[in-house]
Short mmCIF file of C-alpha atoms in Angstrom, two decimals:
data_model
loop_
_atom_site.label_atom_id
_atom_site.label_comp_id
_atom_site.label_asym_id
_atom_site.label_seq_id
_atom_site.Cartn_x
_atom_site.Cartn_y
_atom_site.Cartn_z
CA MET A 32 15.15 -8.12 2.57
CA ILE A 33 12.23 -7.49 4.71
CA MET A 34 9.27 -9.88 3.98
CA ARG A 35 6.30 -7.54 3.78
CA ARG A 36 3.81 -10.00 5.05
CA ASP A 37 5.61 -10.22 8.29
CA VAL A 38 5.76 -6.32 8.79
CA PRO A 39 3.25 -4.98 11.27
CA ALA A 40 0.74 -2.34 10.06
CA PHE A 41 -0.26 0.31 12.39
CA PHE A 42 -2.49 3.35 12.82
CA VAL A 43 0.17 5.25 14.82
CA TYR A 44 3.03 3.11 16.06
CA GLY A 45 1.70 0.60 18.51
CA GLU A 46 -1.87 0.84 17.60
CA PRO A 47 -3.77 -1.57 15.25
CA SER A 48 -4.57 -0.17 11.89
CA ARG A 49 -8.03 1.25 11.44
CA ALA A 50 -10.10 3.22 9.13
CA LEU A 51 -9.40 6.98 8.92
CA ASP A 52 -11.83 9.79 8.78
CA VAL A 53 -11.70 11.84 5.40
CA GLY A 54 -9.04 14.63 5.61
CA PHE A 55 -7.42 12.89 8.67
CA ILE A 56 -4.39 14.64 10.24
CA HIS A 57 -2.58 13.60 13.40
CA VAL A 58 0.50 15.28 15.08
CA GLU A 59 2.64 14.12 17.78
CA THR A 60 6.36 13.87 18.87
CA VAL A 61 8.29 10.59 18.77
CA MET A 62 8.95 10.83 22.59
CA GLU A 63 5.17 11.23 23.39
CA ARG A 64 5.12 7.47 22.62
CA ARG A 65 8.42 6.62 24.26
CA SER A 66 6.71 4.26 26.51
CA VAL A 67 5.71 2.08 23.59
CA HIS A 68 9.03 1.99 21.78
CA PHE A 69 11.68 3.15 24.03
CA GLY A 70 13.66 4.58 21.14
CA HIS A 71 13.54 1.60 19.07
CA VAL A 72 10.71 1.63 16.52
CA ALA A 73 10.66 -1.66 14.71
CA PRO A 74 10.14 -1.79 10.85
CA HIS A 75 6.38 -1.21 10.40
CA LYS A 76 3.96 0.46 7.65
CA HIS A 77 0.88 2.52 7.83
CA PRO A 78 -1.61 1.31 5.19
CA LEU A 79 -3.72 4.44 4.92
CA MET A 80 -1.54 7.45 5.62
CA GLY A 81 1.79 9.11 4.85
CA GLN A 82 4.08 10.62 7.49
CA ILE A 83 6.44 13.67 7.62
CA THR A 84 8.90 13.14 10.54
CA TYR A 85 11.00 16.23 11.43
CA TRP A 86 13.96 15.43 13.81
CA TYR A 87 14.80 18.75 15.58
CA GLN A 88 17.11 17.30 18.13
CA GLY A 89 19.52 14.17 18.56
CA GLY A 90 20.11 11.65 15.94
CA GLY A 91 20.13 7.77 15.41
CA THR A 92 19.64 5.12 12.62
CA TYR A 93 16.80 5.44 10.05
CA ARG A 94 15.59 2.69 8.06
CA ILE A 95 13.22 2.89 4.96
CA GLU A 96 12.62 -0.43 3.08
CA ASP A 97 16.04 -1.93 2.68
CA GLU A 98 18.14 1.14 3.04
CA THR A 99 19.67 2.33 6.24
CA TRP A 100 21.07 5.79 7.22
CA ASN A 101 22.93 7.28 10.24
CA PHE A 102 21.40 10.77 10.68
CA LEU A 103 21.82 13.90 13.06
CA ALA A 104 19.26 16.63 13.42
CA PRO A 105 17.99 18.45 11.47
CA ALA A 106 16.61 15.79 9.23
CA ILE A 107 13.25 15.16 7.71
CA SER A 108 11.48 12.24 5.94
CA PHE A 109 8.26 11.80 3.99
CA VAL A 110 7.09 8.01 3.97
CA PRO A 111 4.15 7.21 1.94
CA SER A 112 1.62 4.66 2.96
CA ASN A 113 2.66 1.04 2.92
CA VAL A 114 6.32 1.83 2.81
CA VAL A 115 8.27 -0.01 5.48
CA HIS A 116 10.28 2.24 7.79
CA GLY A 117 11.63 2.19 11.46
CA PHE A 118 14.41 3.77 13.50
CA ASP A 119 16.65 3.66 16.53
CA VAL A 120 17.32 6.87 18.35
CA SER A 121 18.89 7.96 21.80
CA GLU A 122 16.67 9.32 24.67
CA GLN A 123 17.97 12.86 23.76
CA SER A 124 16.36 12.78 20.29
CA ASP A 125 13.04 13.78 19.25
CA ALA A 126 10.88 14.59 16.20
CA ILE A 127 7.54 15.93 15.26
CA VAL A 128 5.45 13.42 13.28
CA THR A 129 2.69 14.61 11.09
CA SER A 130 0.52 11.88 9.64
CA ILE A 131 -1.75 12.65 6.75
CA SER A 132 -4.40 10.36 5.24
CA ASP A 133 -4.00 9.18 1.74
CA ASP A 134 -7.17 10.85 0.46
CA LEU A 135 -5.87 14.33 1.78
CA LEU A 136 -2.32 13.75 0.22
CA ARG A 137 -3.95 13.01 -3.15
CA ALA A 138 -5.93 16.16 -2.87
CA MET A 139 -2.59 18.04 -2.00
CA ALA A 140 -0.49 16.55 -4.74
CA SER A 141 -1.11 19.07 -7.31
CA GLN A 142 -0.30 21.93 -4.88
CA VAL A 143 3.17 20.61 -3.75
CA GLU A 144 6.43 20.34 -5.47
CA LEU A 145 7.54 16.94 -3.82
CA GLY A 146 6.64 13.79 -5.30
CA LEU A 147 4.28 11.90 -2.91
CA ASP A 148 4.67 8.35 -4.17
CA ALA A 149 8.12 7.62 -2.97
CA PRO A 150 9.96 7.80 0.38
CA ILE A 151 12.57 10.48 0.94
CA LEU A 152 14.97 11.14 3.73
CA LEU A 153 17.03 14.67 3.95
CA THR A 154 19.64 15.93 6.27
CA GLY A 155 21.39 19.37 6.52
CA GLU A 156 22.62 22.24 8.69
CA SER A 157 20.46 24.00 11.11
CA VAL A 158 21.95 27.31 10.05
CA ASP A 159 20.52 26.87 6.54
CA LEU A 160 17.56 29.20 6.13
CA THR A 161 15.43 26.53 4.58
CA TRP A 162 15.77 24.26 7.55
CA LYS A 163 14.91 27.12 9.83
CA ARG A 164 11.68 27.71 7.75
CA ILE A 165 10.78 23.99 7.94
CA GLY A 166 11.40 23.85 11.68
CA SER A 167 9.20 26.85 12.23
CA LEU A 168 6.40 25.39 10.07
CA LEU A 169 6.44 22.17 11.95
CA GLU A 170 6.31 24.05 15.31
CA MET A 171 3.22 25.88 13.94
CA ILE A 172 1.76 22.53 12.55
CA ALA A 173 2.02 21.18 16.10
CA ASP A 174 0.70 24.26 18.00
CA GLU A 175 -2.29 24.61 15.38
CA TYR A 176 -3.03 20.82 15.97
CA ARG A 177 -3.34 21.30 19.71
CA VAL A 178 -5.62 24.17 19.22
CA GLY A 179 -7.91 22.08 17.05
CA GLY A 180 -11.27 23.22 15.74
CA SER A 181 -12.56 23.24 12.12
CA ALA A 182 -10.60 26.26 11.14
CA SER A 183 -7.44 24.55 11.89
CA GLU A 184 -7.87 22.03 9.33
CA LYS A 185 -7.60 24.53 6.48
CA VAL A 186 -4.41 26.12 8.18
CA LEU A 187 -2.86 22.69 8.76
CA ILE A 188 -3.27 21.83 5.02
CA GLY A 189 -1.61 24.89 4.02
CA LEU A 190 1.24 24.53 6.46
CA ILE A 191 1.79 20.83 5.46
CA SER A 192 1.77 21.88 1.76
CA ALA A 193 4.48 24.32 2.32
CA VAL A 194 6.68 21.92 4.32
CA LEU A 195 6.51 19.42 1.43
CA SER A 196 7.42 21.95 -1.15
CA LEU A 197 10.39 23.06 0.94
CA MET A 198 11.59 19.55 1.11
CA ALA A 199 11.61 19.53 -2.71
CA ARG A 200 13.62 22.71 -2.61
CA LEU A 201 16.00 20.87 -0.48
CA GLY A 202 16.60 18.28 -3.08
CA GLY A 203 13.91 15.81 -2.50
CA ALA A 204 11.93 16.12 -5.67
CA GLY A 205 13.06 12.58 -6.89
CA GLY A 206 12.55 10.66 -3.72
CA LEU A 207 14.16 7.40 -2.99
CA ASP A 208 14.19 4.47 -5.30
CA ALA A 209 13.67 2.07 -2.51
CA THR A 210 10.40 0.30 -3.23
CA SER A 211 9.91 -3.15 -4.80
CA PRO A 212 8.15 -4.00 -8.12
CA SER A 213 4.98 -4.81 -6.40
CA VAL A 214 4.88 -1.43 -4.44
CA SER A 215 5.80 0.43 -7.67
CA LEU A 216 2.92 -1.41 -9.57
CA GLY A 217 0.58 -0.74 -6.66
CA MET A 218 1.28 2.93 -6.63
CA ALA A 219 0.90 3.15 -10.44
CA LEU A 220 -2.55 1.40 -9.97
CA ARG A 221 -3.64 3.88 -7.41
CA ARG A 222 -2.66 6.75 -9.65
CA ALA A 223 -4.65 5.24 -12.41
CA ILE A 224 -7.65 4.69 -10.22
CA ASP A 225 -7.40 8.34 -9.25
CA GLN A 226 -7.60 9.30 -12.85
CA HIS A 227 -10.32 7.00 -13.90
CA TYR A 228 -12.36 5.76 -11.16
CA LYS A 229 -15.52 7.92 -12.32
CA GLU A 230 -15.37 6.18 -15.62
CA ASP A 231 -16.29 2.77 -14.05
CA TRP A 232 -13.62 0.91 -15.89
CA PRO A 233 -13.48 -2.81 -15.76
CA VAL A 234 -10.36 -4.30 -13.97
CA GLY A 235 -9.16 -5.67 -17.37
CA ARG A 236 -8.82 -2.06 -18.54
CA TYR A 237 -6.39 -1.13 -15.73
CA VAL A 238 -4.41 -4.36 -16.73
CA ASP A 239 -4.00 -3.18 -20.25
CA VAL A 240 -3.27 0.49 -19.19
CA LEU A 241 -0.44 -0.68 -16.73
CA ALA A 242 0.92 -3.34 -19.26
CA THR A 243 0.70 -6.08 -16.73
CA THR A 244 -1.30 -9.27 -16.11
CA PRO A 245 -4.28 -9.79 -13.87
CA HIS A 246 -2.38 -11.89 -11.58
CA LEU A 247 0.42 -9.48 -11.04
CA LEU A 248 -2.24 -6.56 -10.55
CA ASP A 249 -4.15 -8.43 -8.04
CA LYS A 250 -1.01 -9.49 -6.24
CA ALA A 251 0.36 -5.76 -6.11
CA ALA A 252 -3.14 -4.68 -4.75
CA ARG A 253 -3.27 -7.23 -2.00
CA GLU A 254 0.28 -6.90 -1.05
CA VAL A 255 0.33 -3.07 -1.01
CA PHE A 256 -3.19 -2.21 0.12
CA GLY A 257 -4.57 -5.59 1.53
CA GLN A 258 -7.53 -5.23 -1.07
CA THR A 259 -8.42 -6.71 -4.37
CA VAL A 260 -8.37 -4.05 -7.40
CA LYS A 261 -12.19 -4.10 -7.47
CA GLU A 262 -12.14 -3.25 -3.78
CA LEU A 263 -9.73 -0.38 -4.33
CA LEU A 264 -11.95 0.82 -7.05
CA LEU A 265 -15.07 0.91 -4.85
CA ASP A 266 -13.30 2.46 -1.92
CA ARG A 267 -11.93 5.21 -4.19
CA ARG A 268 -15.42 6.05 -5.19
CA LEU A 269 -16.49 6.01 -1.61
CA LEU A 270 -13.52 8.18 -0.40
CA GLU A 271 -14.54 10.83 -2.98
CA ALA A 272 -18.26 10.67 -1.97
CA LYS A 273 -17.30 11.16 1.63
CA ARG A 274 -15.04 14.18 0.58
CA LEU A 275 -17.91 15.83 -1.25
CA LEU A 276 -20.44 15.19 1.36
CA LYS A 277 -18.14 16.65 4.12
CA PHE A 278 -16.68 19.50 2.27
CA THR A 279 -19.26 20.92 -0.06
CA ILE A 280 -23.02 21.52 -0.05
CA ARG A 281 -23.75 19.55 -3.12
CA SER A 282 -26.83 17.44 -3.12
CA VAL A 283 -26.53 13.72 -2.46
CA GLU A 284 -27.92 12.97 -6.01
CA ASP A 285 -25.33 15.24 -7.58
CA ILE A 286 -22.60 13.70 -5.61
CA GLY A 287 -23.71 10.24 -6.70
CA ARG A 288 -23.60 11.28 -10.36
CA GLU A 289 -20.12 12.79 -9.83
CA ILE A 290 -18.64 9.54 -8.94
CA GLY A 291 -20.45 7.51 -11.45
CA PHE A 292 -23.87 6.56 -9.95
CA ASP A 293 -26.79 7.68 -12.31
CA ASP A 294 -29.27 6.13 -10.03
CA PRO A 295 -29.52 7.85 -6.56
CA ALA A 296 -31.05 4.83 -4.91
CA TYR A 297 -28.24 2.77 -6.11
CA PHE A 298 -25.79 5.15 -4.90
CA SER A 299 -27.48 5.31 -1.28
CA ARG A 300 -27.37 1.46 -1.22
CA PHE A 301 -23.63 1.43 -2.19
CA PHE A 302 -22.80 3.94 0.56
CA ARG A 303 -24.94 2.27 3.21
CA LYS A 304 -23.51 -1.08 2.48
CA ARG A 305 -19.95 0.21 2.99
CA THR A 306 -20.27 2.59 5.74
CA GLY A 307 -23.44 1.31 7.72
CA GLU A 308 -25.35 4.57 7.04
CA THR A 309 -26.94 6.54 4.40
CA PRO A 310 -25.17 9.59 2.81
CA VAL A 311 -27.49 11.98 4.47
CA ALA A 312 -26.83 10.45 8.01
CA TRP A 313 -23.08 10.36 7.35
CA ARG A 314 -23.20 14.03 6.16
CA ARG A 315 -25.05 15.16 9.25
CA ARG A 316 -22.35 13.69 11.48
CA HIS A 317 -19.47 15.18 9.51
CA LEU A 318 -20.57 18.23 7.73
CA GLN A 319 -18.30 21.17 8.23
CA PRO A 320 -20.01 23.98 10.26
CA GLU A 321 -19.41 26.61 7.51
CA ALA A 322 -20.98 24.28 4.97
CA ALA A 323 -24.12 23.84 6.94
CA THR A 324 -26.50 25.90 4.77
CA PRO A 325 -30.23 25.39 5.15
CA GLY A 326 -31.75 23.44 2.33
CA THR A 327 -28.79 21.76 1.06
CA MET A 328 -29.03 18.48 2.59
CA GLN A 329 -30.85 16.19 0.11
#
């Protein structure tokens, strides 16, 4: 079995893991990074984002956690953050890889039919209409990503949501039961935090809700996310603050209250401590052009 502490964590393959912008999306082909892997992508994980990999030509061997498959195109996988995966392919093989930040996947979860907490690999026949649609959508995603611009973000989100829902139609609703108990507990913790982070629950409340022990919960949080439970809670509140600052015109005070800070000054200190700048300064750098309405920045 792969020992998770020995598995490298990357941003994209071959590049050190780093913090991601809110709503981060990255698209490239496998062979654009050929000089890094030469067709052999060693087992690795991405701590902060999930990936859709659509193989449109060739084939090879694909690994997710402790399971291995031989595949031929067309094939498609979805791998959530912190799930170990890798593959070996020939020079004739290629795939479109779409990476999506965890915060964006969480925002999309209610709009797609595919479960986003477990990995999935699907293969089929290129003559199947659903596969043709998936191929067309991934080509559109790649083209739209190359165009860039703020308007492309909304288009990309819609196209990615459609791909994930079509994967469910192909039989992927259940995903692969290939994660360890710690990963399962870590994912359950993240779901619980998503539901209750605004309520400022103490760590002990999450221990009770998940029917575990403080030791096991902290172990899962550290193993899966590299953070303590308390750090995960604070980061989730920070992520929501960033999303609201970037994508809405709500005042800083209102955003602070939304994520559980009744004192605006305390919220500003919290935000600055974790980002190095005030909410106003961060918003000024990241605000979407269509949201920049006079008088809305507090």
